[in-house]
């Protein structure tokens, strides 16, 4: 009997670790570069660049949440695969069926569900805002009232 959250699916385990690690490091790099560009730009060049850096930083944060989620799930899989017998006492009473999954009852599971929801929901409206801004910049390049500024993209 395979144990753990991935039920011994080696491909899913490796993909979770690889995408999680690459995602964490890549998104931290994107966030760092975006914040550095946001802070260091001159006033004359800032208006359009700051808006896009702000939106891209939001996308990177959402993706970072998704990457952290993958690492939490992969770590929990490793933990429960290694400690399955200890947690459920399968070897002492020889019955492991109809047991509640302890992982679902932990606060780590609740936190990882929160991260998964944010990582799923946040990118859609941010991507839509970026797409609409780019559309108006191409179709209406000289009409300034349709271009985004920092006041219109910040939620206060």
CSV table of N, CA and C in Angstrom, one decimal:
chain,number,residue,atom,x,y,z
A,1,UNK,N,0.8,-1.2,0.0
A,1,UNK,CA,0.0,0.0,0.0
A,1,UNK,C,0.9,1.2,0.0
A,2,UNK,N,0.7,2.1,-1.0
A,2,UNK,CA,1.4,3.3,-1.1
A,2,UNK,C,0.8,4.4,-0.1
A,3,UNK,N,1.7,5.1,0.5
A,3,UNK,CA,1.3,6.1,1.5
A,3,UNK,C,1.7,7.5,1.1
A,4,UNK,N,1.2,8.5,1.8
A,4,UNK,CA,1.6,9.9,1.5
A,4,UNK,C,0.4,10.5,0.7
A,5,UNK,N,0.5,11.8,0.5
A,5,UNK,CA,-0.5,12.5,-0.2
A,5,UNK,C,-0.6,12.2,-1.7
A,6,UNK,N,0.6,11.9,-2.3
A,6,UNK,CA,0.6,11.6,-3.7
A,6,UNK,C,0.5,10.1,-4.0
A,7,UNK,N,0.3,9.3,-3.0
A,7,UNK,CA,0.1,7.9,-3.1
A,7,UNK,C,1.2,7.2,-3.9
A,8,UNK,N,2.4,7.6,-3.8
A,8,UNK,CA,3.6,7.0,-4.4
A,8,UNK,C,3.8,7.4,-5.9
A,9,UNK,N,3.1,8.4,-6.4
A,9,UNK,CA,3.2,8.8,-7.8
A,9,UNK,C,4.5,9.6,-7.9
A,10,UNK,N,5.6,8.9,-8.4
A,10,UNK,CA,6.9,9.4,-8.4
A,10,UNK,C,7.0,10.7,-9.3
A,11,UNK,N,6.3,10.6,-10.4
A,11,UNK,CA,6.3,11.8,-11.4
A,11,UNK,C,5.7,13.0,-10.7
A,12,UNK,N,4.6,12.9,-10.1
A,12,UNK,CA,3.9,14.0,-9.4
A,12,UNK,C,4.8,14.5,-8.3
A,13,UNK,N,5.5,13.7,-7.6
A,13,UNK,CA,6.3,14.1,-6.5
A,13,UNK,C,7.5,14.9,-7.0
A,14,UNK,N,8.2,14.4,-8.1
A,14,UNK,CA,9.3,15.2,-8.6
A,14,UNK,C,8.9,16.5,-9.3
A,15,UNK,N,7.8,16.5,-10.0
A,15,UNK,CA,7.3,17.7,-10.6
A,15,UNK,C,7.0,18.7,-9.5
A,16,UNK,N,6.4,18.3,-8.4
A,16,UNK,CA,6.0,19.3,-7.4
A,16,UNK,C,7.3,19.9,-6.8
A,17,UNK,N,8.3,19.1,-6.5
A,17,UNK,CA,9.5,19.6,-6.0
A,17,UNK,C,10.2,20.5,-7.0
A,18,UNK,N,10.3,20.1,-8.2
A,18,UNK,CA,11.0,20.9,-9.3
A,18,UNK,C,10.3,22.2,-9.5
A,19,UNK,N,9.0,22.2,-9.8
A,19,UNK,CA,8.2,23.4,-10.0
A,19,UNK,C,8.2,24.3,-8.8
A,20,UNK,N,8.1,23.7,-7.6
A,20,UNK,CA,8.0,24.5,-6.4
A,20,UNK,C,9.3,25.2,-6.2
A,21,UNK,N,10.4,24.6,-6.3
A,21,UNK,CA,11.7,25.2,-6.1
A,21,UNK,C,12.1,26.3,-7.1
A,22,UNK,N,11.9,25.9,-8.4
A,22,UNK,CA,12.1,26.9,-9.5
A,22,UNK,C,11.1,28.1,-9.3
A,23,UNK,N,9.9,27.8,-9.0
A,23,UNK,CA,8.9,28.9,-8.8
A,23,UNK,C,9.2,29.8,-7.7
A,24,UNK,N,9.7,29.3,-6.6
A,24,UNK,CA,10.0,30.1,-5.4
A,24,UNK,C,11.2,31.0,-5.8
A,25,UNK,N,12.3,30.5,-6.3
A,25,UNK,CA,13.4,31.3,-6.6
A,25,UNK,C,13.2,32.2,-7.7
A,26,UNK,N,12.5,31.8,-8.8
A,26,UNK,CA,12.2,32.6,-9.9
A,26,UNK,C,11.3,33.8,-9.6
A,27,UNK,N,10.3,33.5,-8.8
A,27,UNK,CA,9.3,34.6,-8.4
A,27,UNK,C,9.9,35.6,-7.4
A,28,UNK,N,10.8,35.1,-6.5
A,28,UNK,CA,11.5,36.0,-5.6
A,28,UNK,C,12.4,36.9,-6.4
A,29,UNK,N,13.0,36.4,-7.5
A,29,UNK,CA,13.9,37.2,-8.3
A,29,UNK,C,13.0,38.2,-9.1
A,30,UNK,N,11.9,37.8,-9.6
A,30,UNK,CA,11.0,38.8,-10.3
A,30,UNK,C,10.5,39.9,-9.4
A,31,UNK,N,10.1,39.5,-8.2
A,31,UNK,CA,9.7,40.5,-7.2
A,31,UNK,C,10.8,41.5,-6.9
A,32,UNK,N,12.0,41.0,-6.7
A,32,UNK,CA,13.1,41.8,-6.3
A,32,UNK,C,13.4,42.8,-7.5
A,33,UNK,N,13.5,42.3,-8.7
A,33,UNK,CA,13.8,43.2,-9.9
A,33,UNK,C,12.7,44.2,-10.0
A,34,UNK,N,11.4,43.8,-9.9
A,34,UNK,CA,10.3,44.7,-10.0
A,34,UNK,C,10.3,45.8,-9.0
A,35,UNK,N,10.6,45.5,-7.7
A,35,UNK,CA,10.7,46.5,-6.7
A,35,UNK,C,11.9,47.4,-6.9
A,36,UNK,N,13.0,46.8,-7.3
A,36,UNK,CA,14.2,47.6,-7.6
A,36,UNK,C,13.9,48.6,-8.7
A,37,UNK,N,13.2,48.2,-9.8
A,37,UNK,CA,12.9,49.1,-10.9
A,37,UNK,C,11.9,50.1,-10.4
A,38,UNK,N,11.0,49.8,-9.6
A,38,UNK,CA,10.0,50.7,-9.1
A,38,UNK,C,10.6,51.8,-8.3
A,39,UNK,N,11.6,51.5,-7.5
A,39,UNK,CA,12.3,52.4,-6.6
A,39,UNK,C,13.3,53.3,-7.4
A,40,UNK,N,14.0,52.7,-8.4
A,40,UNK,CA,15.1,53.4,-9.0
A,40,UNK,C,14.9,54.2,-10.2
A,41,UNK,N,13.7,54.2,-10.8
A,41,UNK,CA,13.4,54.9,-12.0
A,41,UNK,C,13.3,56.4,-11.8
A,42,UNK,N,13.7,57.1,-12.8
A,42,UNK,CA,13.5,58.6,-12.8
A,42,UNK,C,12.1,59.0,-12.9
A,43,UNK,N,11.7,60.2,-12.5
A,43,UNK,CA,10.4,60.6,-12.5
A,43,UNK,C,9.8,60.7,-13.9
A,44,UNK,N,10.5,61.1,-14.9
A,44,UNK,CA,10.0,61.2,-16.2
A,44,UNK,C,9.6,59.9,-16.9
A,45,UNK,N,10.3,58.9,-16.6
A,45,UNK,CA,10.0,57.6,-17.2
A,45,UNK,C,9.1,56.7,-16.4
A,46,UNK,N,8.7,57.1,-15.2
A,46,UNK,CA,8.1,56.2,-14.2
A,46,UNK,C,6.6,55.9,-14.5
A,47,UNK,N,5.8,56.8,-15.1
A,47,UNK,CA,4.4,56.6,-15.1
A,47,UNK,C,3.9,55.2,-15.6
A,48,UNK,N,4.3,54.9,-16.9
A,48,UNK,CA,3.9,53.6,-17.4
A,48,UNK,C,4.6,52.4,-16.8
A,49,UNK,N,5.9,52.6,-16.6
A,49,UNK,CA,6.7,51.5,-16.1
A,49,UNK,C,6.3,51.1,-14.7
A,50,UNK,N,6.0,52.0,-13.8
A,50,UNK,CA,5.6,51.7,-12.4
A,50,UNK,C,4.3,50.9,-12.4
A,51,UNK,N,3.4,51.2,-13.2
A,51,UNK,CA,2.1,50.5,-13.3
A,51,UNK,C,2.4,49.0,-13.7
A,52,UNK,N,3.2,48.9,-14.7
A,52,UNK,CA,3.4,47.5,-15.2
A,52,UNK,C,4.3,46.7,-14.2
A,53,UNK,N,5.2,47.3,-13.6
A,53,UNK,CA,6.0,46.7,-12.5
A,53,UNK,C,5.1,46.3,-11.3
A,54,UNK,N,4.2,47.1,-11.0
A,54,UNK,CA,3.3,46.8,-9.9
A,54,UNK,C,2.4,45.6,-10.2
A,55,UNK,N,1.9,45.6,-11.4
A,55,UNK,CA,1.0,44.5,-11.8
A,55,UNK,C,1.8,43.2,-12.0
A,56,UNK,N,3.0,43.3,-12.5
A,56,UNK,CA,3.8,42.1,-12.7
A,56,UNK,C,4.3,41.6,-11.3
A,57,UNK,N,4.5,42.5,-10.4
A,57,UNK,CA,4.8,42.1,-9.0
A,57,UNK,C,3.6,41.3,-8.4
A,58,UNK,N,2.4,41.8,-8.6
A,58,UNK,CA,1.3,41.1,-8.1
A,58,UNK,C,1.1,39.7,-8.7
A,59,UNK,N,1.4,39.6,-10.0
A,59,UNK,CA,1.4,38.2,-10.6
A,59,UNK,C,2.5,37.3,-10.0
A,60,UNK,N,3.7,37.9,-9.8
A,60,UNK,CA,4.7,37.1,-9.2
A,60,UNK,C,4.4,36.7,-7.8
A,61,UNK,N,3.8,37.5,-7.0
A,61,UNK,CA,3.4,37.1,-5.7
A,61,UNK,C,2.3,36.0,-5.7
A,62,UNK,N,1.4,36.1,-6.6
A,62,UNK,CA,0.4,35.0,-6.7
A,62,UNK,C,1.1,33.7,-7.1
A,63,UNK,N,2.0,33.8,-8.1
A,63,UNK,CA,2.7,32.6,-8.5
A,63,UNK,C,3.6,32.1,-7.4
A,64,UNK,N,4.2,33.0,-6.6
A,64,UNK,CA,5.0,32.6,-5.4
A,64,UNK,C,4.1,31.8,-4.5
A,65,UNK,N,2.9,32.2,-4.2
A,65,UNK,CA,2.0,31.5,-3.4
A,65,UNK,C,1.7,30.1,-3.9
A,66,UNK,N,1.6,30.0,-5.2
A,66,UNK,CA,1.4,28.7,-5.8
A,66,UNK,C,2.6,27.8,-5.7
A,67,UNK,N,3.8,28.3,-5.8
A,67,UNK,CA,5.0,27.6,-5.6
A,67,UNK,C,5.2,27.1,-4.2
A,68,UNK,N,4.9,28.0,-3.3
A,68,UNK,CA,5.0,27.6,-1.8
A,68,UNK,C,4.0,26.5,-1.5
A,69,UNK,N,2.8,26.6,-2.2
A,69,UNK,CA,1.8,25.5,-2.0
A,69,UNK,C,2.3,24.2,-2.5
A,70,UNK,N,3.0,24.2,-3.6
A,70,UNK,CA,3.6,22.9,-4.1
A,70,UNK,C,4.6,22.4,-3.2
A,71,UNK,N,5.4,23.2,-2.6
A,71,UNK,CA,6.5,22.8,-1.7
A,71,UNK,C,5.8,22.3,-0.4
A,72,UNK,N,4.8,22.9,0.1
A,72,UNK,CA,4.1,22.4,1.3
A,72,UNK,C,3.5,21.0,1.0
A,73,UNK,N,2.8,20.8,-0.1
A,73,UNK,CA,2.2,19.5,-0.4
A,73,UNK,C,3.3,18.5,-0.6
A,74,UNK,N,4.4,18.8,-1.3
A,74,UNK,CA,5.5,17.8,-1.5
A,74,UNK,C,6.1,17.5,-0.1
A,75,UNK,N,6.3,18.5,0.8
A,75,UNK,CA,6.9,18.2,2.1
A,75,UNK,C,5.9,17.3,2.9
A,76,UNK,N,4.6,17.7,2.9
A,76,UNK,CA,3.6,16.9,3.6
A,76,UNK,C,3.6,15.4,3.1
A,77,UNK,N,3.7,15.3,1.8
A,77,UNK,CA,3.7,13.9,1.2
A,77,UNK,C,4.9,13.1,1.7
A,78,UNK,N,6.1,13.8,1.8
A,78,UNK,CA,7.3,13.1,2.3
A,78,UNK,C,7.1,12.7,3.8
A,79,UNK,N,6.6,13.7,4.6
A,79,UNK,CA,6.4,13.4,6.0
A,79,UNK,C,5.4,12.3,6.2
A,80,UNK,N,4.2,12.3,5.6
A,80,UNK,CA,3.2,11.3,5.8
A,80,UNK,C,3.6,10.0,5.2
A,81,UNK,N,4.4,10.0,4.1
A,81,UNK,CA,4.9,8.7,3.6
A,81,UNK,C,5.9,8.0,4.5
A,82,UNK,N,6.7,8.8,5.2
A,82,UNK,CA,7.7,8.3,6.1
A,82,UNK,C,7.1,7.9,7.5
A,83,UNK,N,6.0,8.6,7.9
A,83,UNK,CA,5.5,8.4,9.3
A,83,UNK,C,4.1,7.8,9.3
A,84,UNK,N,3.7,7.2,8.1
A,84,UNK,CA,2.3,6.7,8.0
A,84,UNK,C,2.0,5.7,9.1
A,85,UNK,N,2.9,4.7,9.3
A,85,UNK,CA,2.7,3.6,10.2
A,85,UNK,C,2.6,4.2,11.7
A,86,UNK,N,3.5,5.2,12.0
A,86,UNK,CA,3.5,5.7,13.3
A,86,UNK,C,2.2,6.5,13.6
A,87,UNK,N,1.7,7.2,12.6
A,87,UNK,CA,0.5,8.1,12.8
A,87,UNK,C,-0.7,7.2,12.9
A,88,UNK,N,-0.9,6.2,12.1
A,88,UNK,CA,-2.1,5.4,12.0
A,88,UNK,C,-2.0,4.1,12.8
A,89,UNK,N,-0.8,3.8,13.3
A,89,UNK,CA,-0.6,2.6,14.1
A,89,UNK,C,-1.0,1.3,13.3
A,90,UNK,N,-0.6,1.3,12.0
A,90,UNK,CA,-1.1,0.2,11.1
A,90,UNK,C,-0.5,-1.1,11.5
A,91,UNK,N,0.8,-1.1,12.0
A,91,UNK,CA,1.4,-2.4,12.2
A,91,UNK,C,1.0,-3.0,13.6
A,92,UNK,N,0.5,-2.2,14.5
A,92,UNK,CA,0.1,-2.8,15.8
A,92,UNK,C,-1.2,-3.4,15.7
A,93,UNK,N,-2.2,-2.9,15.0
A,93,UNK,CA,-3.5,-3.5,15.0
A,93,UNK,C,-3.9,-4.0,13.6
A,94,UNK,N,-3.1,-3.9,12.6
A,94,UNK,CA,-3.3,-4.5,11.3
A,94,UNK,C,-4.5,-4.0,10.6
A,95,UNK,N,-5.0,-2.8,10.9
A,95,UNK,CA,-6.2,-2.3,10.2
A,95,UNK,C,-6.0,-0.8,10.0
A,96,UNK,N,-5.9,-0.4,8.7
A,96,UNK,CA,-5.7,1.0,8.4
A,96,UNK,C,-6.8,1.6,7.6
A,97,UNK,N,-7.9,0.9,7.4
A,97,UNK,CA,-9.0,1.4,6.6
A,97,UNK,C,-9.9,2.3,7.4
A,98,UNK,N,-10.6,3.1,6.7
A,98,UNK,CA,-11.6,4.0,7.3
A,98,UNK,C,-11.1,5.0,8.3
A,99,UNK,N,-9.9,5.4,8.2
A,99,UNK,CA,-9.3,6.4,9.1
A,99,UNK,C,-9.3,7.8,8.5
A,100,UNK,N,-9.6,8.8,9.3
A,100,UNK,CA,-9.6,10.1,8.8
A,100,UNK,C,-8.2,10.6,8.5
A,101,UNK,N,-8.0,11.2,7.4
A,101,UNK,CA,-6.7,11.7,7.0
A,101,UNK,C,-6.3,12.8,7.9
A,102,UNK,N,-5.3,12.6,8.7
A,102,UNK,CA,-4.8,13.6,9.7
A,102,UNK,C,-4.4,14.9,9.0
A,103,UNK,N,-3.8,14.8,7.8
A,103,UNK,CA,-3.3,16.0,7.1
A,103,UNK,C,-4.4,17.0,6.9
A,104,UNK,N,-5.7,16.6,6.6
A,104,UNK,CA,-6.8,17.5,6.3
A,104,UNK,C,-7.1,18.3,7.6
A,105,UNK,N,-6.8,17.8,8.8
A,105,UNK,CA,-7.2,18.4,10.0
A,105,UNK,C,-6.1,19.4,10.5
A,106,UNK,N,-5.0,19.5,9.9
A,106,UNK,CA,-3.9,20.3,10.4
A,106,UNK,C,-4.1,21.8,9.9
A,107,UNK,N,-3.4,22.7,10.6
A,107,UNK,CA,-3.4,24.1,10.2
A,107,UNK,C,-2.6,24.3,8.9
A,108,UNK,N,-1.6,23.4,8.7
A,108,UNK,CA,-0.8,23.6,7.5
A,108,UNK,C,-1.6,23.3,6.3
A,109,UNK,N,-2.6,22.3,6.4
A,109,UNK,CA,-3.5,22.1,5.2
A,109,UNK,C,-4.4,23.3,5.0
A,110,UNK,N,-4.9,23.9,6.0
A,110,UNK,CA,-5.7,25.0,5.9
A,110,UNK,C,-5.0,26.2,5.2
A,111,UNK,N,-3.7,26.4,5.7
A,111,UNK,CA,-2.9,27.4,5.1
A,111,UNK,C,-2.6,27.2,3.6
A,112,UNK,N,-2.3,25.9,3.3
A,112,UNK,CA,-2.0,25.6,1.9
A,112,UNK,C,-3.2,25.7,1.0
A,113,UNK,N,-4.4,25.4,1.6
A,113,UNK,CA,-5.6,25.7,0.8
A,113,UNK,C,-5.8,27.2,0.5
A,114,UNK,N,-5.5,28.0,1.5
A,114,UNK,CA,-5.6,29.4,1.3
A,114,UNK,C,-4.6,29.9,0.2
A,115,UNK,N,-3.4,29.4,0.3
A,115,UNK,CA,-2.4,29.7,-0.8
A,115,UNK,C,-2.8,29.3,-2.1
A,116,UNK,N,-3.4,28.1,-2.2
A,116,UNK,CA,-3.9,27.5,-3.5
A,116,UNK,C,-5.0,28.4,-4.1
A,117,UNK,N,-5.9,28.8,-3.2
A,117,UNK,CA,-7.0,29.7,-3.7
A,117,UNK,C,-6.5,31.0,-4.2
A,118,UNK,N,-5.6,31.6,-3.4
A,118,UNK,CA,-5.1,32.9,-3.8
A,118,UNK,C,-4.3,32.8,-5.2
A,119,UNK,N,-3.5,31.7,-5.3
A,119,UNK,CA,-2.7,31.5,-6.5
A,119,UNK,C,-3.6,31.2,-7.7
A,120,UNK,N,-4.8,30.7,-7.4
A,120,UNK,CA,-5.7,30.4,-8.5
A,120,UNK,C,-6.6,31.6,-8.9
A,121,UNK,N,-7.0,32.4,-8.0
A,121,UNK,CA,-7.9,33.5,-8.2
A,121,UNK,C,-7.3,34.8,-8.6
A,122,UNK,N,-6.2,35.1,-8.0
A,122,UNK,CA,-5.5,36.4,-8.2
A,122,UNK,C,-5.0,36.7,-9.6
A,123,UNK,N,-4.4,35.7,-10.3
A,123,UNK,CA,-3.8,36.0,-11.6
A,123,UNK,C,-4.8,36.4,-12.7
A,124,UNK,N,-6.0,35.9,-12.6
A,124,UNK,CA,-7.0,36.2,-13.7
A,124,UNK,C,-7.4,37.7,-13.8
A,125,UNK,N,-7.8,38.3,-12.7
A,125,UNK,CA,-8.1,39.8,-12.9
A,125,UNK,C,-6.9,40.6,-13.1
A,126,UNK,N,-5.7,40.3,-12.6
A,126,UNK,CA,-4.5,41.0,-12.9
A,126,UNK,C,-4.1,40.9,-14.3
A,127,UNK,N,-4.2,39.7,-14.9
A,127,UNK,CA,-3.9,39.5,-16.3
A,127,UNK,C,-4.9,40.2,-17.2
A,128,UNK,N,-6.2,40.2,-16.7
A,128,UNK,CA,-7.2,41.0,-17.5
A,128,UNK,C,-6.9,42.5,-17.5
A,129,UNK,N,-6.5,43.0,-16.4
A,129,UNK,CA,-6.1,44.5,-16.3
A,129,UNK,C,-4.9,44.8,-17.2
A,130,UNK,N,-3.9,43.9,-17.2
A,130,UNK,CA,-2.7,44.1,-18.0
A,130,UNK,C,-3.2,44.0,-19.5
A,131,UNK,N,-4.0,43.1,-19.9
A,131,UNK,CA,-4.4,42.9,-21.3
A,131,UNK,C,-5.3,44.1,-21.7
A,132,UNK,N,-6.2,44.6,-20.9
A,132,UNK,CA,-7.0,45.8,-21.2
A,132,UNK,C,-6.1,47.0,-21.4
A,133,UNK,N,-5.1,47.2,-20.5
A,133,UNK,CA,-4.2,48.3,-20.6
A,133,UNK,C,-3.4,48.3,-21.9
A,134,UNK,N,-2.9,47.1,-22.2
A,134,UNK,CA,-2.1,47.0,-23.4
A,134,UNK,C,-3.0,47.2,-24.7
A,135,UNK,N,-4.2,46.7,-24.6
A,135,UNK,CA,-5.2,47.0,-25.7
A,135,UNK,C,-5.4,48.4,-25.9
A,136,UNK,N,-5.7,49.2,-24.8
A,136,UNK,CA,-6.0,50.6,-24.9
A,136,UNK,C,-4.7,51.4,-25.4
A,137,UNK,N,-3.5,50.9,-25.0
A,137,UNK,CA,-2.3,51.5,-25.4
A,137,UNK,C,-2.0,51.4,-26.8
A,138,UNK,N,-2.5,50.3,-27.4
A,138,UNK,CA,-2.3,50.0,-28.8
A,138,UNK,C,-3.4,50.7,-29.7
A,139,UNK,N,-4.7,50.5,-29.2
A,139,UNK,CA,-5.8,51.0,-30.0
A,139,UNK,C,-6.0,52.5,-29.9
A,140,UNK,N,-5.8,53.0,-28.6
A,140,UNK,CA,-6.0,54.4,-28.3
A,140,UNK,C,-4.7,55.0,-27.8
A,141,UNK,N,-3.6,55.1,-28.5
A,141,UNK,CA,-2.3,55.5,-28.0
A,141,UNK,C,-2.3,57.0,-27.5
A,142,UNK,N,-3.1,57.8,-28.1
A,142,UNK,CA,-3.0,59.2,-27.7
A,142,UNK,C,-4.1,59.7,-26.8
A,143,UNK,N,-5.0,58.8,-26.3
A,143,UNK,CA,-6.0,59.2,-25.4
A,143,UNK,C,-5.6,58.8,-24.0
A,144,UNK,N,-5.1,59.8,-23.3
A,144,UNK,CA,-4.5,59.5,-22.0
A,144,UNK,C,-5.5,59.1,-20.9
A,145,UNK,N,-6.8,59.4,-21.1
A,145,UNK,CA,-7.7,59.0,-20.0
A,145,UNK,C,-7.9,57.5,-19.9
A,146,UNK,N,-7.6,56.7,-20.9
A,146,UNK,CA,-7.7,55.3,-20.8
A,146,UNK,C,-6.5,54.6,-20.3
A,147,UNK,N,-5.4,55.3,-20.1
A,147,UNK,CA,-4.2,54.6,-19.6
A,147,UNK,C,-4.2,54.5,-18.1
A,148,UNK,N,-3.6,53.5,-17.6
A,148,UNK,CA,-3.6,53.3,-16.2
A,148,UNK,C,-2.5,54.1,-15.5
A,149,UNK,N,-2.8,54.5,-14.3
A,149,UNK,CA,-1.8,55.1,-13.4
A,149,UNK,C,-1.8,54.4,-12.1
A,150,UNK,N,-0.9,54.7,-11.2
A,150,UNK,CA,-0.8,54.0,-9.9
A,150,UNK,C,-2.0,54.2,-9.1
A,151,UNK,N,-2.7,55.3,-9.2
A,151,UNK,CA,-3.9,55.5,-8.3
A,151,UNK,C,-5.0,54.5,-8.8
A,152,UNK,N,-5.1,54.2,-10.1
A,152,UNK,CA,-6.2,53.4,-10.5
A,152,UNK,C,-5.9,51.9,-10.3
A,153,UNK,N,-4.7,51.5,-10.1
A,153,UNK,CA,-4.4,50.0,-9.9
A,153,UNK,C,-4.3,49.6,-8.5
A,154,UNK,N,-4.0,50.6,-7.6
A,154,UNK,CA,-3.9,50.3,-6.2
A,154,UNK,C,-5.3,50.2,-5.5
A,155,UNK,N,-5.4,49.2,-4.7
A,155,UNK,CA,-6.6,49.0,-3.9
A,155,UNK,C,-6.4,49.6,-2.5
A,156,UNK,N,-7.1,50.7,-2.2
A,156,UNK,CA,-6.8,51.3,-0.9
A,156,UNK,C,-8.1,51.2,-0.1
